[in-house]
mmCIF file of N, CA, C and O and ligand atoms in Angstrom:
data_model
loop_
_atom_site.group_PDB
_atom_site.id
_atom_site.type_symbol
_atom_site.label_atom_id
_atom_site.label_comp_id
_atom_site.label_asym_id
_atom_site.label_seq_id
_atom_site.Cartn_x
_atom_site.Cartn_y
_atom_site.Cartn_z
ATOM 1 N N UNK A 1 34.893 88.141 -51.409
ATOM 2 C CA UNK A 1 34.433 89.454 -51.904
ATOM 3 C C UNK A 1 35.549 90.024 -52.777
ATOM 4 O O UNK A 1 36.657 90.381 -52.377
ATOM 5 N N UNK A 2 35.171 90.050 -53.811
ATOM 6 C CA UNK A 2 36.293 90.966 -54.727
ATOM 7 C C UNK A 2 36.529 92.018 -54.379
ATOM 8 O O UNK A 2 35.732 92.839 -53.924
ATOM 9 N N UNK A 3 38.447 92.217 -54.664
ATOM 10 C CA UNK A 3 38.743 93.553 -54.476
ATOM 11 C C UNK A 3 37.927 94.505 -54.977
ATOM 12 O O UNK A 3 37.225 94.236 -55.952
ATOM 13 N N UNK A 4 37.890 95.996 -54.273
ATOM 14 C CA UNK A 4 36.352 96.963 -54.547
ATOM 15 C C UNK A 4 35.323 97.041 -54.998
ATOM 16 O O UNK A 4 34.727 97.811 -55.752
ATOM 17 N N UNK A 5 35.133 96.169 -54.477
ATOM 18 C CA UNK A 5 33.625 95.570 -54.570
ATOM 19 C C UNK A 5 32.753 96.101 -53.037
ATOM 20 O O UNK A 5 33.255 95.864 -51.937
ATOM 21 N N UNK A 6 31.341 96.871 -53.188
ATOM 22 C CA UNK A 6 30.811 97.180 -52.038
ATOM 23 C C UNK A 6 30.669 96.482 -51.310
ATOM 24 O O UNK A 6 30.488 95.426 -51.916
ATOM 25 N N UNK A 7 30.599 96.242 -49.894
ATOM 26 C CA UNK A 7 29.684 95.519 -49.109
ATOM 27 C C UNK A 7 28.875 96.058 -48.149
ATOM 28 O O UNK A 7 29.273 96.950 -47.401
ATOM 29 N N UNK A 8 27.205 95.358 -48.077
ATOM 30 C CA UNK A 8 26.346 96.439 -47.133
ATOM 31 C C UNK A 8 25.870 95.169 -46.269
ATOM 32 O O UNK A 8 25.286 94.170 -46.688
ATOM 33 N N UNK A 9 26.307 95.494 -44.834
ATOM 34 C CA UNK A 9 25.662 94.939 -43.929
ATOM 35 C C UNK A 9 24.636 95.199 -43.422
ATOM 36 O O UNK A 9 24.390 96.379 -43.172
ATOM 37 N N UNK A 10 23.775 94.255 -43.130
ATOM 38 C CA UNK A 10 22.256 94.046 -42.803
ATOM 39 C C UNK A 10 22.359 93.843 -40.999
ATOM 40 O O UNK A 10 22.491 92.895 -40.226
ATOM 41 N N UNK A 11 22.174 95.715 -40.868
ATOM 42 C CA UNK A 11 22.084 95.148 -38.972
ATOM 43 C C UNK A 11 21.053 94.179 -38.461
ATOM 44 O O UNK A 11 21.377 93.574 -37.439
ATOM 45 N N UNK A 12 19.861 93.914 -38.981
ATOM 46 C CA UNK A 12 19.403 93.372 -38.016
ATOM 47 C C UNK A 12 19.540 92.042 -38.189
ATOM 48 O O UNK A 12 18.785 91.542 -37.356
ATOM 49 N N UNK A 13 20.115 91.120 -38.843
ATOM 50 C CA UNK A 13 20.649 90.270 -38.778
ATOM 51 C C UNK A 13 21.720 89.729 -37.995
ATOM 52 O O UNK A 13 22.226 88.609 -38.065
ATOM 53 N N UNK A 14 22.080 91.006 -36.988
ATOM 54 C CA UNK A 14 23.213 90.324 -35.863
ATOM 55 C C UNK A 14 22.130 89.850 -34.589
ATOM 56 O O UNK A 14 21.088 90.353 -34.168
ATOM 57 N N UNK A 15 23.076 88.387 -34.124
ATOM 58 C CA UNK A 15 22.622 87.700 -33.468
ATOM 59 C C UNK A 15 21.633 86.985 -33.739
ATOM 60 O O UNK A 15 20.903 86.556 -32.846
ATOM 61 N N UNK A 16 21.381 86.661 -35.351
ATOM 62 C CA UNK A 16 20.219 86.202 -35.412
ATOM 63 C C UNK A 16 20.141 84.798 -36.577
ATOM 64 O O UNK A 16 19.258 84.354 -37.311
ATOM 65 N N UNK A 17 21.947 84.317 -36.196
ATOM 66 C CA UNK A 17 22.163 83.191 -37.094
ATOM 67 C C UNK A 17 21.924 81.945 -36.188
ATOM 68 O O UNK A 17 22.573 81.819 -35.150
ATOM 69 N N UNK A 18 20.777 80.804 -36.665
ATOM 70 C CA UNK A 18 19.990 79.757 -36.090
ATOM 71 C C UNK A 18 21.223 79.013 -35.900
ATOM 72 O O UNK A 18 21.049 78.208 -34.985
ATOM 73 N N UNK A 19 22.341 78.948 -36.358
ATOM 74 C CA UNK A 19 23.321 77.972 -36.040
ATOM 75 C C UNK A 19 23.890 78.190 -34.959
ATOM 76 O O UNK A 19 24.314 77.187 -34.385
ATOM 77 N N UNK A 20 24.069 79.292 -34.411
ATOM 78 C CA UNK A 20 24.632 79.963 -32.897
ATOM 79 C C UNK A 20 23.253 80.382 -32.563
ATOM 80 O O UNK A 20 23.628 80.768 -31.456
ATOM 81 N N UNK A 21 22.222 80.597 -32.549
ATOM 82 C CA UNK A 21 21.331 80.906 -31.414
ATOM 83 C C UNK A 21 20.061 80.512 -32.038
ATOM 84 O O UNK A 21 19.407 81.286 -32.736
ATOM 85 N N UNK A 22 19.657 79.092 -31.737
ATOM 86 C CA UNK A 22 18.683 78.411 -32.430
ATOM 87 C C UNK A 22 17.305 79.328 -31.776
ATOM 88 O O UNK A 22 17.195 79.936 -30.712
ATOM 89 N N UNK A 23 16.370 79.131 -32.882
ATOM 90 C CA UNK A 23 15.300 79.330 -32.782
ATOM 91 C C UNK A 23 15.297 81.421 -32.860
ATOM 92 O O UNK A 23 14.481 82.034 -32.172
ATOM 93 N N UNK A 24 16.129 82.041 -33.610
ATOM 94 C CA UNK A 24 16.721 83.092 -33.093
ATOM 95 C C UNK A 24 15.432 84.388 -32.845
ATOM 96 O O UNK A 24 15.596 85.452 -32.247
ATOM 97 N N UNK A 25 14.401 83.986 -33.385
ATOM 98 C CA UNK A 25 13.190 84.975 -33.672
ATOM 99 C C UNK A 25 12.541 84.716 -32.007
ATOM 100 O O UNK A 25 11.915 85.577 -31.390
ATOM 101 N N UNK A 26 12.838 83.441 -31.526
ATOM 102 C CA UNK A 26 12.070 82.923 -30.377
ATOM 103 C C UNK A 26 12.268 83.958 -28.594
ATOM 104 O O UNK A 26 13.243 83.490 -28.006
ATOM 105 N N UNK A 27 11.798 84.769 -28.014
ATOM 106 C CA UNK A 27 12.081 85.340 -26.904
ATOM 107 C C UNK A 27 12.636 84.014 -25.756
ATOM 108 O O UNK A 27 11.859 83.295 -25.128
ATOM 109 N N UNK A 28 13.864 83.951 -25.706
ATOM 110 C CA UNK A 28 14.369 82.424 -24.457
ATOM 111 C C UNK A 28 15.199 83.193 -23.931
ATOM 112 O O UNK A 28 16.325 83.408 -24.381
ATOM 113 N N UNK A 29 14.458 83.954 -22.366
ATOM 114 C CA UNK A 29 15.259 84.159 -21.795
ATOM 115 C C UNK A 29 16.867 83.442 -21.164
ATOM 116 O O UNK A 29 17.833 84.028 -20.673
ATOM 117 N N UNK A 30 16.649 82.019 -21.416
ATOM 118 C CA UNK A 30 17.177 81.254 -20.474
ATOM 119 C C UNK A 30 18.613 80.503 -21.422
ATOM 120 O O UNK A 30 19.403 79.681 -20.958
ATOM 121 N N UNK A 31 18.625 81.121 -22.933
ATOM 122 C CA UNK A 31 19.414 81.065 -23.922
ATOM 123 C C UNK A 31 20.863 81.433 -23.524
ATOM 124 O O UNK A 31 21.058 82.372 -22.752
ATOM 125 N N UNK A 32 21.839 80.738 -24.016
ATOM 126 C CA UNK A 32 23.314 81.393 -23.844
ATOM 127 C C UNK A 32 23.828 82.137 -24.853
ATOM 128 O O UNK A 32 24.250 81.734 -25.937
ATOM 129 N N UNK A 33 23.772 83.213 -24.450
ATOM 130 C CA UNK A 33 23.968 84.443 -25.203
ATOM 131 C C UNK A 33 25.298 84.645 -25.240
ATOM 132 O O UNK A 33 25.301 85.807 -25.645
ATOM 133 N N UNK A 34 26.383 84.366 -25.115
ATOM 134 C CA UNK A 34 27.921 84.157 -25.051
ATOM 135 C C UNK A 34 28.066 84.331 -26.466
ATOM 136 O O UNK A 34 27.664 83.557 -27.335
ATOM 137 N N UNK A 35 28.860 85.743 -26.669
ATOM 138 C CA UNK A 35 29.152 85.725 -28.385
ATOM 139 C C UNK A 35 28.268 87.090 -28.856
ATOM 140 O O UNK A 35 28.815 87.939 -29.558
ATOM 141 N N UNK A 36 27.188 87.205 -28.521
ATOM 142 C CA UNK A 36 26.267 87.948 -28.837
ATOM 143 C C UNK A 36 27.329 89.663 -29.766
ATOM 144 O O UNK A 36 28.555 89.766 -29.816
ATOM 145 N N UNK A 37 26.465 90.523 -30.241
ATOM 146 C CA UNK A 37 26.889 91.377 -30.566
ATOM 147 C C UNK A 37 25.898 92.404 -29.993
ATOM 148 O O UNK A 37 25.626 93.346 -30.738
ATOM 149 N N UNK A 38 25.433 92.374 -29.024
ATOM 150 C CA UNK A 38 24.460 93.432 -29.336
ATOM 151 C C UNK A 38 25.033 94.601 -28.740
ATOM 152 O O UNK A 38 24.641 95.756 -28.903
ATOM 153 N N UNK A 39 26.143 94.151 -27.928
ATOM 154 C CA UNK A 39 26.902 96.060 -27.939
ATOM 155 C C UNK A 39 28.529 96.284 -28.820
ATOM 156 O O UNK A 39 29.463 97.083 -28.757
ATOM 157 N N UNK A 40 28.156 94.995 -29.668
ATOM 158 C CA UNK A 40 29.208 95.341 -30.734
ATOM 159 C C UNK A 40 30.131 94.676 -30.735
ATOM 160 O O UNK A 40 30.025 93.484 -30.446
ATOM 161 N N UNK A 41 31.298 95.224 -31.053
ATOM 162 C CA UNK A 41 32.680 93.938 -30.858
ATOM 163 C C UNK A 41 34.098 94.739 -31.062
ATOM 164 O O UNK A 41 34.327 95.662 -31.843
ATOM 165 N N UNK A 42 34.965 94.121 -30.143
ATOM 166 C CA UNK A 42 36.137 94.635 -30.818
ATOM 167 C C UNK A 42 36.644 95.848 -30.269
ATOM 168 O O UNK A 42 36.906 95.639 -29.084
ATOM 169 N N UNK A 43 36.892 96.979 -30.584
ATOM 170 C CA UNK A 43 37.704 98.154 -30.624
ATOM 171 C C UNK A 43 36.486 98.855 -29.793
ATOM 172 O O UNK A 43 36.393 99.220 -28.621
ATOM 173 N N UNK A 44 36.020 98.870 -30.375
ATOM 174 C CA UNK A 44 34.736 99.874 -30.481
ATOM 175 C C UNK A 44 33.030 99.374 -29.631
ATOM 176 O O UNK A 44 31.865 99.757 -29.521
ATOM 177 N N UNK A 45 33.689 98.602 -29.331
ATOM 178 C CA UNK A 45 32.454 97.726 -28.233
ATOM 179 C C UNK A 45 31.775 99.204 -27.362
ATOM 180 O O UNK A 45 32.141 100.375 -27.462
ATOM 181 N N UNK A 46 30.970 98.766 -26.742
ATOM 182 C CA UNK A 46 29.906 99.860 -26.560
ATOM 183 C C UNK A 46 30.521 100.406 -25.075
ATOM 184 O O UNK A 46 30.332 99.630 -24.138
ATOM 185 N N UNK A 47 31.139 101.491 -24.815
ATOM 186 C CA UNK A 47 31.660 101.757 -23.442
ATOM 187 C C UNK A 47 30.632 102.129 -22.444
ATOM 188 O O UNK A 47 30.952 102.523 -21.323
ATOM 189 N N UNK A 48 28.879 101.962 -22.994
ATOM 190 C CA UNK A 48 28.166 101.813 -21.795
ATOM 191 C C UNK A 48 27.771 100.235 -21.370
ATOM 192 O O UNK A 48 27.210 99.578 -20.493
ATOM 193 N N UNK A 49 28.103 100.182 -21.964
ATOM 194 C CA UNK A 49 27.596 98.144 -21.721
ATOM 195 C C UNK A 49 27.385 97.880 -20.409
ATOM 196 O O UNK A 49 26.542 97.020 -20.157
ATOM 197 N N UNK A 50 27.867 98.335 -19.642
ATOM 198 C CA UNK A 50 27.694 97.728 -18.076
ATOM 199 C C UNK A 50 26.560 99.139 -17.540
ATOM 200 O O UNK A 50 25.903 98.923 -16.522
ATOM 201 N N UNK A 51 26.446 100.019 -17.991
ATOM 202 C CA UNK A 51 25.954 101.054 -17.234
ATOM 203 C C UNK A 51 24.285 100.889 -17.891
ATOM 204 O O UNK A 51 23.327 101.390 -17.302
ATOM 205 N N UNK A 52 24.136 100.074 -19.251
ATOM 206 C CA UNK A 52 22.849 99.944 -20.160
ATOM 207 C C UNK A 52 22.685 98.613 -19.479
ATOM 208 O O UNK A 52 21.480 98.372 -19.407
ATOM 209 N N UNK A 53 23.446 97.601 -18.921
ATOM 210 C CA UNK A 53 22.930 96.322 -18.353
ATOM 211 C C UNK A 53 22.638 96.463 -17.084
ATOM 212 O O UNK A 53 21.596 95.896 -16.757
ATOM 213 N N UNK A 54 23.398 97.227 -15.954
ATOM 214 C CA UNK A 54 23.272 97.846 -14.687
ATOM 215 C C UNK A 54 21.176 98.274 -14.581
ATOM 216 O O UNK A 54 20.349 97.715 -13.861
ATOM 217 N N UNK A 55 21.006 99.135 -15.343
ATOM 218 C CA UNK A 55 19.967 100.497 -15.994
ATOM 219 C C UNK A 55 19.143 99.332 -16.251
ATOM 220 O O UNK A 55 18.209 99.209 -15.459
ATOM 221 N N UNK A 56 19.247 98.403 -17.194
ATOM 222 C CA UNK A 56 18.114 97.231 -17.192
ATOM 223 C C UNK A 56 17.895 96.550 -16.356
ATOM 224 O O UNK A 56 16.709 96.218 -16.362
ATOM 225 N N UNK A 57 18.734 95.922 -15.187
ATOM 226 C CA UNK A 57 18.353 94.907 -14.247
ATOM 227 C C UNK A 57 17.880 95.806 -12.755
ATOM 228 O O UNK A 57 17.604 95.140 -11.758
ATOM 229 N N UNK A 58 17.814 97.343 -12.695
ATOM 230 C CA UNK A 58 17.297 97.973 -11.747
ATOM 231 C C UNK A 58 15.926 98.012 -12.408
ATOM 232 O O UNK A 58 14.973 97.537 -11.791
ATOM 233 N N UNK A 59 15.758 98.532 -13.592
ATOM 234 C CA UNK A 59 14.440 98.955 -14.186
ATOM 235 C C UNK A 59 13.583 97.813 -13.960
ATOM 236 O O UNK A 59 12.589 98.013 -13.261
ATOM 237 N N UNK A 60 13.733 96.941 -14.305
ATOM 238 C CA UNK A 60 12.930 95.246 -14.477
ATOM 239 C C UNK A 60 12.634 94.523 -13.141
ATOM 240 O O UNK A 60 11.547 94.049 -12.809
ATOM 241 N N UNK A 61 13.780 94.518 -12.436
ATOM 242 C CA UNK A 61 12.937 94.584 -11.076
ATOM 243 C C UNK A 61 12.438 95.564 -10.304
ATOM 244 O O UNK A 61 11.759 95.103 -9.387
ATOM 245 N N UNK A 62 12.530 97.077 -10.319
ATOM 246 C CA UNK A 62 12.135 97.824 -9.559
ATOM 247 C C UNK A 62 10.049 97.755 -10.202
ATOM 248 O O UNK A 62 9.134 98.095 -9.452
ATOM 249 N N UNK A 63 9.851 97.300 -11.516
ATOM 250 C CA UNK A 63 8.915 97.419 -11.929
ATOM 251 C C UNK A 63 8.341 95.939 -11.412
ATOM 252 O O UNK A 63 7.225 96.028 -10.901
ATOM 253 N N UNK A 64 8.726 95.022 -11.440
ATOM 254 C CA UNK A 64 8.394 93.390 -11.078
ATOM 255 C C UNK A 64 7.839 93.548 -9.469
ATOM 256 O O UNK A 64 6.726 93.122 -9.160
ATOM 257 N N UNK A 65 8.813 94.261 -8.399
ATOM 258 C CA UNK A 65 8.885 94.595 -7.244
ATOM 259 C C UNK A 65 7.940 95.023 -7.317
ATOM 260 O O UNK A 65 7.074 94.225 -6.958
ATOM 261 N N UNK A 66 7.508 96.097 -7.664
ATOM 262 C CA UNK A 66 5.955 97.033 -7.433
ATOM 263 C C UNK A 66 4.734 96.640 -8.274
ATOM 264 O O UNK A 66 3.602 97.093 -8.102
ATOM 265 N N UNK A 67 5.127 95.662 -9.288
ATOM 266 C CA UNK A 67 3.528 95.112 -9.929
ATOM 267 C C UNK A 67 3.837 93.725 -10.194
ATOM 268 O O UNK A 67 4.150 93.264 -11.292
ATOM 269 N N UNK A 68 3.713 93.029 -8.989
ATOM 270 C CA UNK A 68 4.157 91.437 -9.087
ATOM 271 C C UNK A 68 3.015 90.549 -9.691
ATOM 272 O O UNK A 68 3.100 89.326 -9.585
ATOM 273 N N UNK A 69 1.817 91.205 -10.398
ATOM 274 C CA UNK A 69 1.141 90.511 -11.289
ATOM 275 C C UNK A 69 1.041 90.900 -12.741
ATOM 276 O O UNK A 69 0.343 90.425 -13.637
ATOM 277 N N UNK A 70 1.949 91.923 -12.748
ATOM 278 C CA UNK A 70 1.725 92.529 -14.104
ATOM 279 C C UNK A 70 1.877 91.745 -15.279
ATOM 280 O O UNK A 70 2.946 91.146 -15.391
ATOM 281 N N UNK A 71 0.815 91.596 -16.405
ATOM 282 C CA UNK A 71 0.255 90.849 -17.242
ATOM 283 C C UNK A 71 0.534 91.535 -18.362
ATOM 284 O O UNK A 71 1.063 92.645 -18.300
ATOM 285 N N UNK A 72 0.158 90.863 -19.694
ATOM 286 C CA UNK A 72 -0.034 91.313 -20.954
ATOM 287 C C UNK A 72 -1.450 91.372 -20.518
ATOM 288 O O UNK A 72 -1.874 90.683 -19.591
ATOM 289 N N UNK A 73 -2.446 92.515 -21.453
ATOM 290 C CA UNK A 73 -3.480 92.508 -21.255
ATOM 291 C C UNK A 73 -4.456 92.468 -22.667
ATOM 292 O O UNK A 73 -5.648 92.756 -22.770
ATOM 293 N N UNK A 74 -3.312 91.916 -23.903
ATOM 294 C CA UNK A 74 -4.294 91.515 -25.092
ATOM 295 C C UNK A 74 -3.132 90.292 -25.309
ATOM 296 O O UNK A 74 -2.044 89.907 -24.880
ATOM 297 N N UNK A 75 -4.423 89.908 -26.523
ATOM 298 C CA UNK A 75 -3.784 88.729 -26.922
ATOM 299 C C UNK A 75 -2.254 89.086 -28.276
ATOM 300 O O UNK A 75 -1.983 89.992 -29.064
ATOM 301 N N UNK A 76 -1.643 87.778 -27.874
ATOM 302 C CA UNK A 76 0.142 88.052 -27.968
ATOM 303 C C UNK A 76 -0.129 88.537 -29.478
ATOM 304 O O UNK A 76 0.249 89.640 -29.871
ATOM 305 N N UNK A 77 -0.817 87.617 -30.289
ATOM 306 C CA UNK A 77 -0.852 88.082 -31.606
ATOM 307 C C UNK A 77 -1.480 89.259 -32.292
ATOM 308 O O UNK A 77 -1.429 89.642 -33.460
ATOM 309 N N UNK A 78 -2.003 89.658 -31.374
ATOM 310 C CA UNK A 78 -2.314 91.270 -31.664
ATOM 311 C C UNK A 78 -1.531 92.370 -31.585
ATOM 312 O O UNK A 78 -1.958 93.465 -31.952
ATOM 313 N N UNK A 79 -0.571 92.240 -31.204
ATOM 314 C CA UNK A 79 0.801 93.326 -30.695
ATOM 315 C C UNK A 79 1.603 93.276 -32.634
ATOM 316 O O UNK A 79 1.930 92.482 -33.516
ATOM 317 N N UNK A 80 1.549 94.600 -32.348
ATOM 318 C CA UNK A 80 2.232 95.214 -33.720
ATOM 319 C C UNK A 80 3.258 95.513 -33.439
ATOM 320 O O UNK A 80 3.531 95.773 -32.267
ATOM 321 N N UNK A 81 4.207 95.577 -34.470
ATOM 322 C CA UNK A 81 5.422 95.630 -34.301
ATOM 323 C C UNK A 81 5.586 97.680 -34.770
ATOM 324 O O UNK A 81 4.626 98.411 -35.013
ATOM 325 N N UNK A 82 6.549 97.952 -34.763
ATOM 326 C CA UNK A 82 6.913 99.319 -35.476
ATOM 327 C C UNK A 82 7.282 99.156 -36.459
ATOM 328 O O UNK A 82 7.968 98.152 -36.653
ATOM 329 N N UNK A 83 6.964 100.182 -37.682
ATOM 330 C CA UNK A 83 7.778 99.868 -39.017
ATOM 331 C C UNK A 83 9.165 99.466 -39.192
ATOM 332 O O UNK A 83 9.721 99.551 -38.097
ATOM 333 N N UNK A 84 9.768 99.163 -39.874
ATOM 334 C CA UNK A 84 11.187 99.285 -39.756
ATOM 335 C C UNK A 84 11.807 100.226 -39.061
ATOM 336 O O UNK A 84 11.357 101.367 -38.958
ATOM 337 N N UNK A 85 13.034 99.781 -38.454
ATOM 338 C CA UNK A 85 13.601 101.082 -37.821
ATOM 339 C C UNK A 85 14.987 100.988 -37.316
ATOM 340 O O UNK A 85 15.136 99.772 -37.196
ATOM 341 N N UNK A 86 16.309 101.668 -36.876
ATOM 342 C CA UNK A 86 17.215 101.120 -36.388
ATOM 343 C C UNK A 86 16.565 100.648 -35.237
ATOM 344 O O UNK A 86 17.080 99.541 -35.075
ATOM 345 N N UNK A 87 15.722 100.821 -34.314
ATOM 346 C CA UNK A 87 15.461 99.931 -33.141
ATOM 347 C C UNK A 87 14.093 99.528 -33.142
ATOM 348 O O UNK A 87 13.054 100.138 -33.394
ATOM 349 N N UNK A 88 14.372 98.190 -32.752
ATOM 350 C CA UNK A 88 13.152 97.244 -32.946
ATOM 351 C C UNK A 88 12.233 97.657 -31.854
ATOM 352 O O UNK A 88 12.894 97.940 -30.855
ATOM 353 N N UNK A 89 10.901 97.803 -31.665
ATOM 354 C CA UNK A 89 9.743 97.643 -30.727
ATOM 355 C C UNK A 89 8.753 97.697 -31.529
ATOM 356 O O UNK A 89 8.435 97.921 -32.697
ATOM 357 N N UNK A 90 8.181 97.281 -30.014
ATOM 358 C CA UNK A 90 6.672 97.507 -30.239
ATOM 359 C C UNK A 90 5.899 98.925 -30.490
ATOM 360 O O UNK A 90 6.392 99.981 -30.094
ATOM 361 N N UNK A 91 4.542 98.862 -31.236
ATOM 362 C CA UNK A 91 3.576 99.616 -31.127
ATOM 363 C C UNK A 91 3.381 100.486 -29.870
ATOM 364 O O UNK A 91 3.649 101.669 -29.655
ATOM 365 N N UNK A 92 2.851 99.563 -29.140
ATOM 366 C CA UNK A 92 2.340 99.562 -27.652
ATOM 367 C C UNK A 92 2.715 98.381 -27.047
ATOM 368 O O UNK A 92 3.293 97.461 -27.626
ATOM 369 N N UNK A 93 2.327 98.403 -25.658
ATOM 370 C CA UNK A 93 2.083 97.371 -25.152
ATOM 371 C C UNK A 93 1.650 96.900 -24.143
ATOM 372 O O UNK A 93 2.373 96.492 -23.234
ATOM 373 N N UNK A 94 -0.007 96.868 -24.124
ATOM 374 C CA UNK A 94 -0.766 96.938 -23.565
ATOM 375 C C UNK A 94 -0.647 96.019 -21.745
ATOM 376 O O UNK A 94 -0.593 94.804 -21.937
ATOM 377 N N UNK A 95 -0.615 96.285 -20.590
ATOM 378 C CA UNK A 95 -0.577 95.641 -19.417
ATOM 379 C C UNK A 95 -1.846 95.552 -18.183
ATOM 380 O O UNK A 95 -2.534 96.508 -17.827
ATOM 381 N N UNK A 96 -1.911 94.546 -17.808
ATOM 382 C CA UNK A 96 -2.831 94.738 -16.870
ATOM 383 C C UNK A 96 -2.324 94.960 -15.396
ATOM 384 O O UNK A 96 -2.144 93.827 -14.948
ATOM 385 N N UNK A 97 -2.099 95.628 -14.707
ATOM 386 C CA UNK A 97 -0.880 95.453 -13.169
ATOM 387 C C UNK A 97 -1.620 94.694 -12.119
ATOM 388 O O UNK A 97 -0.961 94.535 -11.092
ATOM 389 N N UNK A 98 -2.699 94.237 -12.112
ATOM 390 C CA UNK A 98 -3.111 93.180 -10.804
ATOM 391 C C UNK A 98 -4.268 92.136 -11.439
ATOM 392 O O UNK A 98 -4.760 91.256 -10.733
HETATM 393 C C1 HEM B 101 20.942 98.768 -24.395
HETATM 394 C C2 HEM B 101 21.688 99.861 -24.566
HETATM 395 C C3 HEM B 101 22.840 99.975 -25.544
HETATM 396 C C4 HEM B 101 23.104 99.244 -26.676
HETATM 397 C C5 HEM B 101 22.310 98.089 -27.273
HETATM 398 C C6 HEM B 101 24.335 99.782 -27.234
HETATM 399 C C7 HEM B 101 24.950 99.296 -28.381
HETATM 400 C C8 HEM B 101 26.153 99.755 -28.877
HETATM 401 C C9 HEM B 101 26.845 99.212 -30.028
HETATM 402 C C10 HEM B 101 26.342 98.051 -30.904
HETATM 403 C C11 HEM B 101 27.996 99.918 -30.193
HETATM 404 C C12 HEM B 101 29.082 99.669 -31.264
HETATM 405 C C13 HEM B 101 28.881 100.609 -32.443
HETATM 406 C C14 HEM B 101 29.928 100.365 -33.527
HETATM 407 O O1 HEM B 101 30.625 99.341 -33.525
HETATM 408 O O2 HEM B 101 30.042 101.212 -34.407
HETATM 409 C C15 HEM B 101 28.038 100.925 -29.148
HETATM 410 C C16 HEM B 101 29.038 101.852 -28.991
HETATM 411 C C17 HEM B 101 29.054 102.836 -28.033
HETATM 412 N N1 HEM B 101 28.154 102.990 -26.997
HETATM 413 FE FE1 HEM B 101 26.516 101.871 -26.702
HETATM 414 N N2 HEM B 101 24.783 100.813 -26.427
HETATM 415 C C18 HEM B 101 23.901 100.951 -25.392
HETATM 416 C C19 HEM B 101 23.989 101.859 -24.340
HETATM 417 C C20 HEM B 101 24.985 102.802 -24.194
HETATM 418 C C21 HEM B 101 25.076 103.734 -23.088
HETATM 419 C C22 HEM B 101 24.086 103.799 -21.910
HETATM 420 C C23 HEM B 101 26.168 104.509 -23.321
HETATM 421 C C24 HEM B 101 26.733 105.653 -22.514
HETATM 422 C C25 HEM B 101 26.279 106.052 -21.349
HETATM 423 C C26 HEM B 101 26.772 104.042 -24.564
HETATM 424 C C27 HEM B 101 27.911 104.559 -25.132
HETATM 425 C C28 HEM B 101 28.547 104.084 -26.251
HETATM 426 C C29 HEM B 101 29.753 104.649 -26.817
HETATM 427 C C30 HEM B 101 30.518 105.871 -26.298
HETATM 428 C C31 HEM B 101 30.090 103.869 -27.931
HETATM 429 C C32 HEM B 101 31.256 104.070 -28.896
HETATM 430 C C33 HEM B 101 32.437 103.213 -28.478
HETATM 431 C C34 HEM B 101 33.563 103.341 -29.495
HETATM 432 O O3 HEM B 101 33.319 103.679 -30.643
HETATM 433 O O4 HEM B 101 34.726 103.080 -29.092
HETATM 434 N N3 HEM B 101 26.028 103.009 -25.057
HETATM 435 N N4 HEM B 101 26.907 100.796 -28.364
#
């Protein structure tokens, strides 16, 4: 990059180089995520990281625990995404619980 010369990084492109995390569009839970950025890096790494990973693994099973059949309840390719956005989701997302 030449001296003063801009540069604009493209967030959603972290974590999403096929050479470190093949198939990167693919949901694999079972993937080694070692390296990842998703709470950042460095100096400035995310000082909730354990309290946002803590907060997810109560949420996911306290919900698994109480609806141990809970389903998608349309088909996968019907799920819309949200326009662009700093954070990625869904539309909706429709469930069936038994
Ligand atoms: C899944 C949830 C979360 C994600 C994905 C996330 C992601 C991030 C990322 C990528 C950064 C680095 C930003 C940068 O380099 O400029 C960051 C910083 C930070 N996060 Fe989080 N975060 C999450 C939850 C939380 C929670 C729950 C808290 C507090 C209770 C928190 C507090 C902070 C703080 C204070 C910083 C700034 C650290 C610094 O600049 O030294 N985050 N987060």
């Amino acid at each position: 990059v030449p001296a003063g010369e801009w540069v604009i990084i493209a967030l959603p492109s972290a974590n999403r180089d096929p050479a470190r995390f093949p198939g990167p569009d693919r949901l694999d839970l079972g993937r080694d995520t070692s390296g990842h950025v998703a709470f950042g890096h460095g100096i400035h790494y995310c000082l909730g990281a354990p309290l946002a990973r803590m907060e997810t693994a109560v949420a996911l099973s306290t919900l698994l625990d109480r609806f141990p059949r809970l389903s998608l309840a349309v088909r996968p390719e019907t799920l819309r995404w949200r326009p662009v956005s700093l954070m990625n989701g869904l539309e909706s997302l429709p469930v069936r619980l038994g």
